[in-house]
C-alpha cells in the first residue's frame, strides 16, 4: 500500500501535501465585497438620517445644516454599490441639490431647490416608465385619481395664501410631483408608499410657505416623510427588474 503523493507544484497544497479547496472565483469575491460595502453605505445613510432627525427634533440648526447635505450622497452611494441605474443616482443627486438649496432662507434659493427636486421627479418618472408595469392596477388607478383630486383641492386652497411670485411655480411643481406619485404606483406597494410620502412631505412645505398653522416641529415631519420617501423609492427601483435595472 503506497502513501499518497504530495501535490508537487500545486499552489493550493497544504503543509501536509494535501490539496486545499480552490479559492472562490475572483468575480464572486468582488461581488461579495461590493455587497458588504453597500450594506455599510446603507448603515451610514441610516446613521446620518437618525442624526439629522434628532437634530431637527431638538431644534439644532447646526446639526441639520451639517447633516442634511450628507443624506442623499449616502443613499446614492448605496445605490451605486448595489449596481443601481444611473437615472436613480441622478434623481438622488437632484434631491441633494434641492436639500442644499433649501437650507438657504431666501426665495431665489427656494425656487432653485424646487427646480432641482422637479428634475429629480422627471428622473423618477423615466424610471417608472422603464421598470414599472406601464399602468397601475385597480387600486393604483384609484390612488392616482385620488391624487388628482387632492392636487386640485390643495392648490385651490393654498392659492390665495401663497406669495404672488410663488403661485405658478408651486402649482407647476405640484402637478409634476403628483404625476411622480401616480407613476410610482406602477412599480408596486413600496414605490407607491414612497410616492405618497413624498407628496405628503412637499404638501407640508407648501402649507408652511402659505403661512398655514403648523403642527409642533413641522421640520421634523417634513424630513421624516421625505427621507422615508427617497429610501422607499430607491429600494423599489433596485429590486425591480434586477439585470434590466442596471442601466
XYZ file of N, CA and C in Angstrom:
741
model
N 0.862 -1.194 0.000
C 0.000 0.000 0.000
C 0.893 1.237 0.000
N 0.705 2.080 -0.968
C 1.573 3.253 -1.129
C 0.946 4.472 -0.478
N 1.821 5.366 -0.030
C 1.346 6.615 0.557
C 0.958 7.587 -0.548
N -0.048 8.459 -0.261
C -0.424 9.447 -1.276
C 0.753 10.343 -1.594
N 0.909 10.643 -2.849
C 1.996 11.515 -3.287
C 1.605 12.959 -3.063
N 2.461 13.743 -2.394
C 2.134 15.163 -2.197
C 1.905 15.854 -3.530
N 1.026 16.855 -3.486
C 0.700 17.582 -4.721
C 1.837 18.529 -5.037
N 2.891 18.006 -5.689
C 4.071 18.796 -6.016
C 3.698 19.854 -7.049
N 4.113 21.077 -6.754
C 3.855 22.150 -7.717
C 2.447 22.699 -7.632
N 1.581 22.102 -6.809
C 0.217 22.602 -6.678
C 0.202 23.722 -5.646
N -0.111 24.945 -6.069
C -0.056 26.098 -5.171
C -1.127 26.026 -4.102
N -2.138 25.145 -4.303
C -3.193 25.038 -3.304
C -2.908 23.955 -2.284
N -1.749 23.294 -2.368
C -1.432 22.220 -1.431
C -1.118 22.783 -0.062
N -1.563 22.062 0.990
C -1.301 22.488 2.353
C 0.050 21.986 2.812
N 0.326 22.171 4.101
C 1.618 21.760 4.641
C 1.823 20.252 4.530
N 0.736 19.488 4.654
C 0.887 18.037 4.610
C 0.822 17.489 3.191
N 0.780 18.396 2.231
C 0.786 17.953 0.846
C -0.585 17.721 0.263
N -1.638 17.762 1.093
C -2.984 17.559 0.567
C -3.472 18.847 -0.093
N -4.107 18.724 -1.226
C -4.623 19.894 -1.940
C -5.762 20.529 -1.154
N -5.749 21.870 -1.073
C -6.802 22.608 -0.390
C -7.928 22.919 -1.379
N -9.145 23.189 -0.866
C -10.245 23.554 -1.763
C -9.874 24.789 -2.570
N -10.263 24.836 -3.824
C -9.926 26.000 -4.653
C -10.549 27.267 -4.092
N -9.849 28.373 -4.274
C -10.360 29.667 -3.806
C -11.569 30.064 -4.637
N -12.513 30.814 -4.042
C -13.670 31.276 -4.801
C -13.218 32.120 -5.983
N -13.965 32.089 -7.081
C -13.615 32.918 -8.236
C -13.504 34.386 -7.841
N -12.605 35.080 -8.516
C -12.379 36.491 -8.191
C -13.653 37.309 -8.334
N -14.479 36.960 -9.332
C -15.724 37.695 -9.540
C -16.661 37.581 -8.355
N -16.746 36.381 -7.765
C -17.593 36.190 -6.590
C -17.075 36.987 -5.398
N -15.752 37.018 -5.252
C -15.164 37.779 -4.151
C -15.465 39.268 -4.302
N -15.328 39.766 -5.528
C -15.601 41.186 -5.776
C -17.067 41.506 -5.508
N -17.962 40.590 -5.926
C -19.390 40.801 -5.703
C -19.717 40.825 -4.215
N -19.123 39.891 -3.467
C -19.359 39.853 -2.021
C -18.826 41.109 -1.346
N -17.678 41.588 -1.823
C -17.100 42.809 -1.251
C -18.010 44.009 -1.506
N -18.554 44.107 -2.715
C -19.454 45.218 -3.038
C -20.734 45.139 -2.204
N -21.222 43.928 -1.968
C -22.414 43.780 -1.140
C -22.155 44.268 0.278
N -20.977 43.926 0.808
C -20.624 44.401 2.151
C -20.512 45.927 2.167
N -19.886 46.474 1.134
C -19.742 47.925 1.059
C -21.110 48.606 0.952
N -22.010 47.995 0.176
C -23.354 48.555 0.034
C -24.085 48.552 1.372
N -23.922 47.469 2.129
C -24.569 47.411 3.447
C -24.027 48.500 4.370
N -22.716 48.721 4.324
C -22.128 49.772 5.154
C -22.616 51.155 4.724
N -22.787 51.349 3.415
C -23.316 52.629 2.923
C -24.745 52.838 3.418
N -25.530 51.754 3.435
C -26.903 51.858 3.934
C -26.911 52.164 5.430
N -25.992 51.550 6.165
C -25.862 51.851 7.597
C -25.498 53.324 7.790
N -24.582 53.821 6.952
C -24.189 55.232 7.044
C -25.386 56.141 6.790
N -26.189 55.803 5.776
C -27.393 56.592 5.495
C -28.330 56.571 6.700
N -28.504 55.400 7.305
C -29.369 55.300 8.473
C -28.870 56.134 9.641
N -27.564 56.112 9.868
C -26.997 56.878 10.979
C -27.120 58.383 10.749
N -26.840 58.814 9.513
C -26.966 60.246 9.206
C -28.428 60.669 9.316
N -29.334 59.794 8.875
C -30.764 60.082 8.986
C -31.175 60.264 10.442
N -30.759 59.330 11.291
C -31.094 59.431 12.713
C -30.502 60.694 13.334
N -29.261 61.013 12.961
C -28.632 62.211 13.490
C -29.352 63.473 13.055
N -29.735 63.526 11.782
C -30.423 64.712 11.273
C -31.791 64.868 11.926
N -32.544 63.770 12.010
C -33.873 63.844 12.619
C -33.784 64.229 14.091
N -32.773 63.704 14.780
C -32.586 64.075 16.184
C -32.257 65.559 16.306
N -31.415 66.053 15.396
C -31.073 67.465 15.417
C -32.272 68.349 15.149
N -33.097 67.954 14.173
C -34.297 68.732 13.858
C -35.265 68.710 15.037
N -35.453 67.525 15.638
C -36.368 67.412 16.779
C -35.898 68.262 17.954
N -34.580 68.375 18.105
C -34.017 69.166 19.208
C -33.914 70.647 18.867
N -34.249 71.000 17.635
C -34.160 72.397 17.227
C -32.746 72.871 16.970
N -31.841 71.941 16.632
C -30.443 72.295 16.393
C -30.222 72.601 14.909
N -30.163 73.879 14.570
C -29.895 74.267 13.185
C -28.505 73.829 12.749
N -27.557 73.836 13.674
C -26.187 73.451 13.342
C -26.129 71.991 12.894
N -26.774 71.104 13.640
C -26.768 69.685 13.283
C -27.463 69.463 11.947
N -28.590 70.132 11.740
C -29.341 69.963 10.496
C -28.544 70.483 9.307
N -27.909 71.627 9.478
C -27.113 72.206 8.391
C -25.918 71.323 8.051
N -25.338 70.693 9.054
C -24.168 69.841 8.826
C -24.541 68.493 8.220
N -25.668 67.932 8.635
C -26.007 66.560 8.247
C -26.902 66.462 7.010
N -27.742 67.449 6.783
C -28.674 67.358 5.656
C -27.965 67.165 4.313
N -26.852 67.877 4.044
C -26.176 67.668 2.751
C -25.532 66.291 2.605
N -25.446 65.510 3.675
C -24.825 64.181 3.605
C -25.838 63.074 3.328
N -27.122 63.389 3.433
C -28.150 62.357 3.358
C -28.228 61.689 1.990
N -28.473 62.476 0.949
C -28.631 61.887 -0.378
C -27.327 61.297 -0.928
N -26.145 61.907 -0.666
C -24.912 61.240 -1.094
C -24.747 59.853 -0.481
N -25.115 59.686 0.794
C -25.004 58.366 1.427
C -25.951 57.374 0.771
N -27.174 57.809 0.480
C -28.135 56.920 -0.181
C -27.698 56.624 -1.611
N -27.158 57.631 -2.301
C -26.673 57.424 -3.669
C -25.496 56.450 -3.694
N -24.628 56.525 -2.692
C -23.506 55.582 -2.616
C -24.021 54.156 -2.468
N -25.043 53.975 -1.654
C -25.667 52.651 -1.512
C -26.208 52.164 -2.853
N -26.841 53.066 -3.595
C -27.395 52.702 -4.902
C -26.283 52.299 -5.866
N -25.207 53.076 -5.901
C -24.085 52.779 -6.800
C -23.470 51.424 -6.462
N -23.216 51.187 -5.183
C -22.594 49.928 -4.765
C -23.531 48.738 -4.957
N -24.835 49.008 -5.025
C -25.810 47.945 -5.274
C -26.028 47.713 -6.761
N -25.316 48.469 -7.602
C -25.461 48.317 -9.043
C -26.710 48.959 -9.603
N -27.209 49.993 -8.947
C -28.438 50.654 -9.380
C -28.263 51.444 -10.662
N -29.385 51.794 -11.302
C -29.329 52.529 -12.572
C -28.859 53.972 -12.393
N -28.255 54.503 -13.432
C -27.738 55.876 -13.383
C -28.851 56.896 -13.165
N -30.031 56.619 -13.711
C -31.143 57.554 -13.537
C -31.526 57.697 -12.065
N -31.412 56.616 -11.320
C -31.722 56.681 -9.890
C -30.675 57.516 -9.157
N -29.424 57.343 -9.528
C -28.358 58.168 -8.940
C -28.605 59.641 -9.271
N -29.033 59.907 -10.505
C -29.325 61.285 -10.906
C -30.483 61.859 -10.094
N -31.530 61.057 -9.875
C -32.672 61.523 -9.079
C -32.229 61.913 -7.674
N -31.366 61.102 -7.084
C -30.871 61.401 -5.735
C -29.925 62.602 -5.742
N -29.165 62.757 -6.823
C -28.280 63.920 -6.936
C -29.102 65.212 -7.003
N -30.195 65.173 -7.761
C -31.072 66.351 -7.807
C -31.736 66.579 -6.444
N -32.036 65.486 -5.737
C -32.558 65.629 -4.380
C -31.552 66.303 -3.466
N -30.268 65.934 -3.631
C -29.214 66.584 -2.853
C -29.160 68.077 -3.171
N -29.292 68.414 -4.449
C -29.295 69.825 -4.828
C -30.432 70.579 -4.159
N -31.625 69.971 -4.170
C -32.760 70.601 -3.508
C -32.553 70.732 -2.014
N -32.032 69.676 -1.396
C -31.767 69.715 0.048
C -30.839 70.865 0.409
N -29.775 71.004 -0.359
C -28.762 72.011 -0.056
C -29.295 73.423 -0.277
N -30.003 73.614 -1.381
C -30.524 74.944 -1.690
C -31.579 75.387 -0.683
N -32.380 74.447 -0.199
C -33.433 74.811 0.744
C -32.902 75.164 2.131
N -31.612 74.928 2.356
C -31.015 75.361 3.622
C -30.914 76.882 3.693
N -30.841 77.528 2.519
C -30.765 78.990 2.476
C -32.170 79.569 2.623
N -32.319 80.527 3.485
C -33.626 81.136 3.742
C -33.831 82.324 2.808
N -34.038 82.012 1.521
C -34.229 83.069 0.526
C -35.095 82.522 -0.600
N -35.957 83.366 -1.155
C -36.874 82.922 -2.206
C -36.157 82.386 -3.444
N -35.090 83.058 -3.941
C -34.409 82.506 -5.123
C -33.869 81.099 -4.876
N -33.314 80.867 -3.685
C -32.794 79.538 -3.357
C -33.930 78.528 -3.263
N -35.075 78.955 -2.732
C -36.231 78.056 -2.632
C -36.706 77.643 -4.019
N -36.787 78.606 -4.933
C -37.227 78.300 -6.296
C -36.219 77.402 -7.007
N -34.929 77.667 -6.805
C -33.905 76.816 -7.412
C -33.962 75.406 -6.833
N -34.194 75.307 -5.526
C -34.324 73.994 -4.906
C -35.528 73.243 -5.428
N -36.625 73.950 -5.620
C -37.826 73.326 -6.165
C -37.567 72.819 -7.583
N -36.816 73.589 -8.368
C -36.470 73.158 -9.726
C -35.596 71.907 -9.696
N -34.690 71.835 -8.722
C -33.825 70.658 -8.609
C -34.642 69.420 -8.252
N -35.565 69.564 -7.313
C -36.438 68.439 -6.975
C -37.303 68.042 -8.173
N -37.753 69.034 -8.937
C -38.563 68.741 -10.119
C -37.781 67.894 -11.115
N -36.500 68.214 -11.300
C -35.661 67.407 -12.191
C -35.542 65.978 -11.667
N -35.469 65.837 -10.344
C -35.438 64.502 -9.757
C -36.716 63.736 -10.032
N -37.856 64.429 -9.996
C -39.132 63.764 -10.288
C -39.183 63.289 -11.742
N -38.600 64.070 -12.638
C -38.543 63.649 -14.042
C -37.734 62.361 -14.166
N -36.636 62.275 -13.426
C -35.830 61.040 -13.428
C -36.645 59.862 -12.908
N -37.392 60.088 -11.842
C -38.223 59.011 -11.301
C -39.291 58.583 -12.305
N -39.903 59.546 -12.969
C -40.919 59.207 -13.970
C -40.326 58.341 -15.077
N -39.108 58.681 -15.510
C -38.438 57.869 -16.531
C -38.147 56.462 -16.011
N -37.762 56.359 -14.749
C -37.504 55.044 -14.147
C -38.783 54.222 -14.064
N -39.888 54.851 -13.677
C -41.155 54.123 -13.578
C -41.616 53.651 -14.958
N -41.376 54.480 -15.955
C -41.754 54.097 -17.317
C -40.925 52.904 -17.791
N -39.657 52.870 -17.396
C -38.760 51.803 -17.839
C -38.982 50.508 -17.066
N -39.209 50.617 -15.759
C -39.242 49.422 -14.918
C -40.613 49.079 -14.355
N -41.579 49.995 -14.499
C -42.906 49.728 -13.960
C -43.723 48.845 -14.882
N -44.944 48.568 -14.449
C -45.824 47.698 -15.232
C -46.447 48.423 -16.414
N -46.261 49.741 -16.481
C -46.824 50.507 -17.591
C -48.136 51.163 -17.241
N -48.893 50.544 -16.353
C -50.156 51.134 -15.912
C -50.472 50.603 -14.521
N -51.066 51.430 -13.665
C -51.374 50.983 -12.309
C -52.504 49.970 -12.301
N -52.513 49.106 -11.301
C -53.621 48.182 -11.130
C -54.833 48.945 -10.611
N -55.911 48.212 -10.326
C -57.162 48.870 -9.941
C -56.978 49.796 -8.743
N -56.319 49.285 -7.693
C -56.106 50.125 -6.515
C -55.208 51.305 -6.844
N -54.180 51.048 -7.660
C -53.279 52.118 -8.050
C -53.994 53.183 -8.858
N -54.889 52.748 -9.752
C -55.641 53.701 -10.561
C -56.530 54.570 -9.676
N -57.142 53.962 -8.666
C -57.969 54.731 -7.735
C -57.114 55.732 -6.962
N -55.899 55.312 -6.625
C -54.990 56.198 -5.902
C -54.573 57.375 -6.774
N -54.299 57.108 -8.041
C -53.939 58.180 -8.969
C -55.079 59.188 -9.078
N -56.305 58.683 -9.165
C -57.470 59.568 -9.228
C -57.576 60.406 -7.958
N -57.343 59.761 -6.819
C -57.393 60.491 -5.545
C -56.311 61.563 -5.492
N -55.122 61.244 -6.020
C -54.044 62.232 -6.062
C -54.457 63.442 -6.896
N -55.096 63.184 -8.025
C -55.518 64.275 -8.893
C -56.519 65.193 -8.211
N -57.479 64.586 -7.520
C -58.471 65.381 -6.790
C -57.793 66.171 -5.674
N -56.902 65.497 -4.942
C -56.190 66.165 -3.848
C -55.353 67.328 -4.365
N -54.732 67.145 -5.535
C -53.936 68.221 -6.130
C -54.792 69.448 -6.382
N -55.935 69.242 -7.044
C -56.803 70.371 -7.356
C -57.290 71.094 -6.116
N -57.716 70.327 -5.121
C -58.234 70.925 -3.888
C -57.126 71.668 -3.141
N -55.952 71.034 -3.031
C -54.852 71.642 -2.275
C -54.378 72.944 -2.911
N -54.177 72.923 -4.225
C -53.717 74.139 -4.907
C -54.757 75.243 -4.790
N -56.040 74.886 -4.918
C -57.100 75.889 -4.811
C -57.133 76.519 -3.418
N -56.922 75.700 -2.395
C -56.946 76.220 -1.030
C -55.704 77.054 -0.712
N -54.554 76.615 -1.231
C -53.306 77.320 -0.948
C -53.171 78.618 -1.738
N -53.749 78.659 -2.904
C -53.517 79.741 -3.863
C -53.633 81.141 -3.248
N -54.720 81.479 -2.547
C -54.834 82.855 -2.024
C -53.755 83.207 -1.001
N -53.224 82.204 -0.303
C -52.267 82.473 0.769
C -50.812 82.376 0.330
N -50.574 81.924 -0.885
C -49.203 81.839 -1.385
C -48.726 83.214 -1.843
N -47.441 83.537 -1.664
C -46.902 84.771 -2.246
C -47.145 84.773 -3.755
N -47.428 85.921 -4.310
C -47.803 86.005 -5.723
C -46.756 85.392 -6.640
N -45.466 85.598 -6.326
C -44.420 85.081 -7.201
C -44.188 83.585 -7.013
N -44.866 82.979 -6.053
C -44.707 81.548 -5.798
C -45.862 80.719 -6.373
N -46.944 81.364 -6.738
C -48.152 80.625 -7.097
C -47.955 79.723 -8.307
N -47.473 80.271 -9.397
C -47.296 79.466 -10.612
C -46.232 78.387 -10.413
N -45.053 78.722 -9.858
C -44.057 77.666 -9.625
C -44.573 76.544 -8.724
N -45.279 76.896 -7.646
C -45.785 75.865 -6.735
C -46.831 75.005 -7.430
N -47.704 75.625 -8.216
C -48.730 74.858 -8.929
C -48.094 73.913 -9.947
N -47.112 74.417 -10.705
C -46.440 73.566 -11.690
C -45.679 72.430 -11.042
N -44.981 72.740 -9.956
C -44.237 71.698 -9.243
C -45.191 70.661 -8.663
N -46.306 71.117 -8.118
C -47.281 70.196 -7.525
C -47.833 69.232 -8.567
N -48.038 69.727 -9.783
C -48.527 68.864 -10.858
C -47.510 67.778 -11.185
N -46.237 68.162 -11.276
C -45.183 67.187 -11.574
C -45.015 66.193 -10.424
N -45.073 66.687 -9.195
C -44.960 65.816 -8.023
C -46.094 64.795 -7.995
N -47.300 65.249 -8.307
C -48.446 64.338 -8.320
C -48.295 63.291 -9.413
N -47.769 63.697 -10.563
C -47.519 62.732 -11.642
C -46.502 61.689 -11.201
N -45.463 62.122 -10.486
C -44.462 61.176 -9.993
C -45.080 60.193 -9.002
N -45.873 60.718 -8.066
C -46.511 59.849 -7.078
C -47.458 58.860 -7.755
N -48.165 59.326 -8.778
C -49.041 58.420 -9.517
C -48.254 57.374 -10.285
N -47.152 57.799 -10.915
C -46.317 56.850 -11.654
C -45.707 55.799 -10.757
N -45.448 56.149 -9.496
C -44.841 55.195 -8.565
C -45.736 53.989 -8.323
N -47.045 54.144 -8.526
C -47.955 53.022 -8.288
C -47.738 51.884 -9.278
N -47.076 52.151 -10.403
C -46.826 51.091 -11.389
C -45.668 50.190 -10.982
N -44.958 50.564 -9.919
C -43.783 49.800 -9.502
C -44.036 49.003 -8.227
N -45.272 49.009 -7.744
C -45.603 48.205 -6.579
C -45.843 49.024 -5.323
N -46.136 48.311 -4.238
C -46.537 48.956 -2.989
C -45.425 49.806 -2.382
N -44.191 49.316 -2.431
C -43.083 50.062 -1.830
C -42.917 51.417 -2.500
N -42.904 51.416 -3.829
C -42.765 52.672 -4.565
C -43.981 53.564 -4.357
N -45.169 52.978 -4.347
C -46.385 53.764 -4.146
C -46.368 54.454 -2.789
N -45.898 53.751 -1.768
C -45.784 54.354 -0.436
C -44.771 55.493 -0.448
N -43.651 55.280 -1.138
C -42.656 56.336 -1.257
C -43.206 57.562 -1.960
N -43.945 57.346 -3.042
C -44.541 58.467 -3.757
C -45.535 59.227 -2.903
N -46.348 58.493 -2.140
C -47.334 59.137 -1.271
C -46.654 59.959 -0.177
N -45.571 59.430 0.388
C -44.855 60.159 1.436
C -44.171 61.408 0.889
N -43.659 61.320 -0.344
C -43.050 62.497 -0.974
C -44.111 63.573 -1.166
N -45.280 63.149 -1.597
C -46.393 64.077 -1.796
C -46.778 64.739 -0.472
N -46.838 63.948 0.583
C -47.182 64.488 1.900
C -46.118 65.468 2.387
N -44.852 65.102 2.234
C -43.762 65.955 2.695
C -43.798 67.323 2.028
N -43.959 67.329 0.710
C -43.937 68.606 -0.002
C -45.218 69.403 0.217
N -46.315 68.717 0.506
C -47.543 69.434 0.859
C -47.362 70.169 2.185
N -46.661 69.535 3.117
C -46.366 70.202 4.393
C -45.511 71.447 4.175
N -44.555 71.352 3.246
C -43.728 72.524 2.930
C -44.592 73.633 2.343
N -45.503 73.261 1.432
C -46.359 74.259 0.783
C -47.249 74.965 1.798
N -47.776 74.230 2.771
C -48.614 74.881 3.790
C -47.792 75.837 4.652
N -46.521 75.526 4.833
C -45.644 76.431 5.582
C -45.382 77.703 4.785
N -45.153 77.546 3.473
C -44.942 78.716 2.611
C -46.178 79.611 2.618
N -47.363 78.989 2.700
C -48.614 79.749 2.716
C -48.956 80.282 4.106
N -48.070 80.043 5.077
C -48.271 80.510 6.457
C -49.514 79.921 7.112
N -49.811 78.669 6.774
C -50.892 77.977 7.462
C -50.406 77.507 8.827
N -51.320 77.280 9.770
C -50.912 76.744 11.079
C -50.191 75.406 10.916
N -49.141 75.213 11.704
C -48.318 74.012 11.591
C -48.370 73.189 12.878
N -48.148 71.886 12.723
C -48.011 71.008 13.883
C -46.692 71.321 14.586
N -46.542 70.925 15.843
C -45.255 71.128 16.525
C -44.120 70.453 15.756
N -42.987 71.107 15.679
C -41.806 70.604 14.972
C -42.138 70.206 13.527
N -42.674 71.117 12.728
C -43.043 70.742 11.355
C -41.863 70.251 10.528
N -40.672 70.814 10.771
C -39.496 70.383 10.011
C -39.181 68.909 10.243
N -39.465 68.416 11.451
C -39.223 67.000 11.741
C -40.104 66.119 10.867
N -41.383 66.448 10.772
C -42.304 65.629 9.974
C -41.995 65.745 8.493
N -41.576 66.929 8.071
C -41.190 67.106 6.666
C -40.001 66.224 6.327
N -38.978 66.240 7.171
C -37.779 65.444 6.906
C -38.052 63.951 7.055
N -38.840 63.568 8.041
C -39.142 62.148 8.247
C -39.841 61.559 7.028
N -40.874 62.238 6.540
C -41.611 61.721 5.384
C -40.761 61.782 4.115
N -39.959 62.828 3.982
C -39.104 62.960 2.795
C -38.049 61.867 2.730
N -37.362 61.624 3.837
C -36.295 60.619 3.840
C -36.859 59.216 3.651
N -37.999 58.949 4.271
C -38.645 57.653 4.057
C -39.040 57.500 2.589
N -39.525 58.582 1.986
C -39.925 58.536 0.577
C -38.744 58.207 -0.327
N -37.643 58.918 -0.162
C -36.474 58.679 -1.014
C -35.937 57.260 -0.829
N -35.895 56.794 0.410
C -35.383 55.446 0.672
C -36.280 54.385 0.044
N -37.590 54.552 0.159
C -38.522 53.572 -0.400
C -38.489 53.583 -1.925
N -38.412 54.765 -2.517
C -38.339 54.847 -3.976
C -37.055 54.203 -4.488
N -35.944 54.489 -3.821
C -34.671 53.892 -4.237
C -34.721 52.374 -4.115
N -35.246 51.888 -3.007
C -35.317 50.440 -2.797
C -36.215 49.773 -3.830
N -37.317 50.403 -4.164
C -38.247 49.799 -5.122
C -37.618 49.685 -6.506
N -36.832 50.688 -6.895
C -36.163 50.621 -8.198
C -35.079 49.549 -8.183
N -34.327 49.464 -7.100
C -33.244 48.479 -7.011
C -33.766 47.050 -7.076
N -34.953 46.825 -6.561
C -35.491 45.463 -6.523
C -36.380 45.141 -7.713
N -36.474 46.052 -8.673
C -37.312 45.805 -9.846
C -36.441 45.504 -11.050
N -36.690 44.409 -11.689
C -36.017 44.089 -12.941
C -34.562 43.750 -12.823
N -34.004 43.608 -11.664
C -32.595 43.303 -11.396
C -31.665 43.611 -12.551
N -31.453 42.681 -13.445
C -30.468 42.878 -14.515
C -30.876 44.006 -15.442
N -32.182 44.129 -15.707
C -32.637 45.181 -16.613
C -32.428 46.546 -15.988
N -32.540 46.597 -14.649
C -32.428 47.881 -13.965
C -31.015 48.420 -13.941
N -30.026 47.636 -14.317
C -28.641 48.090 -14.219
C -28.248 48.932 -15.425
N -29.072 49.897 -15.754
C -28.778 50.760 -16.881
C -28.866 52.206 -16.426
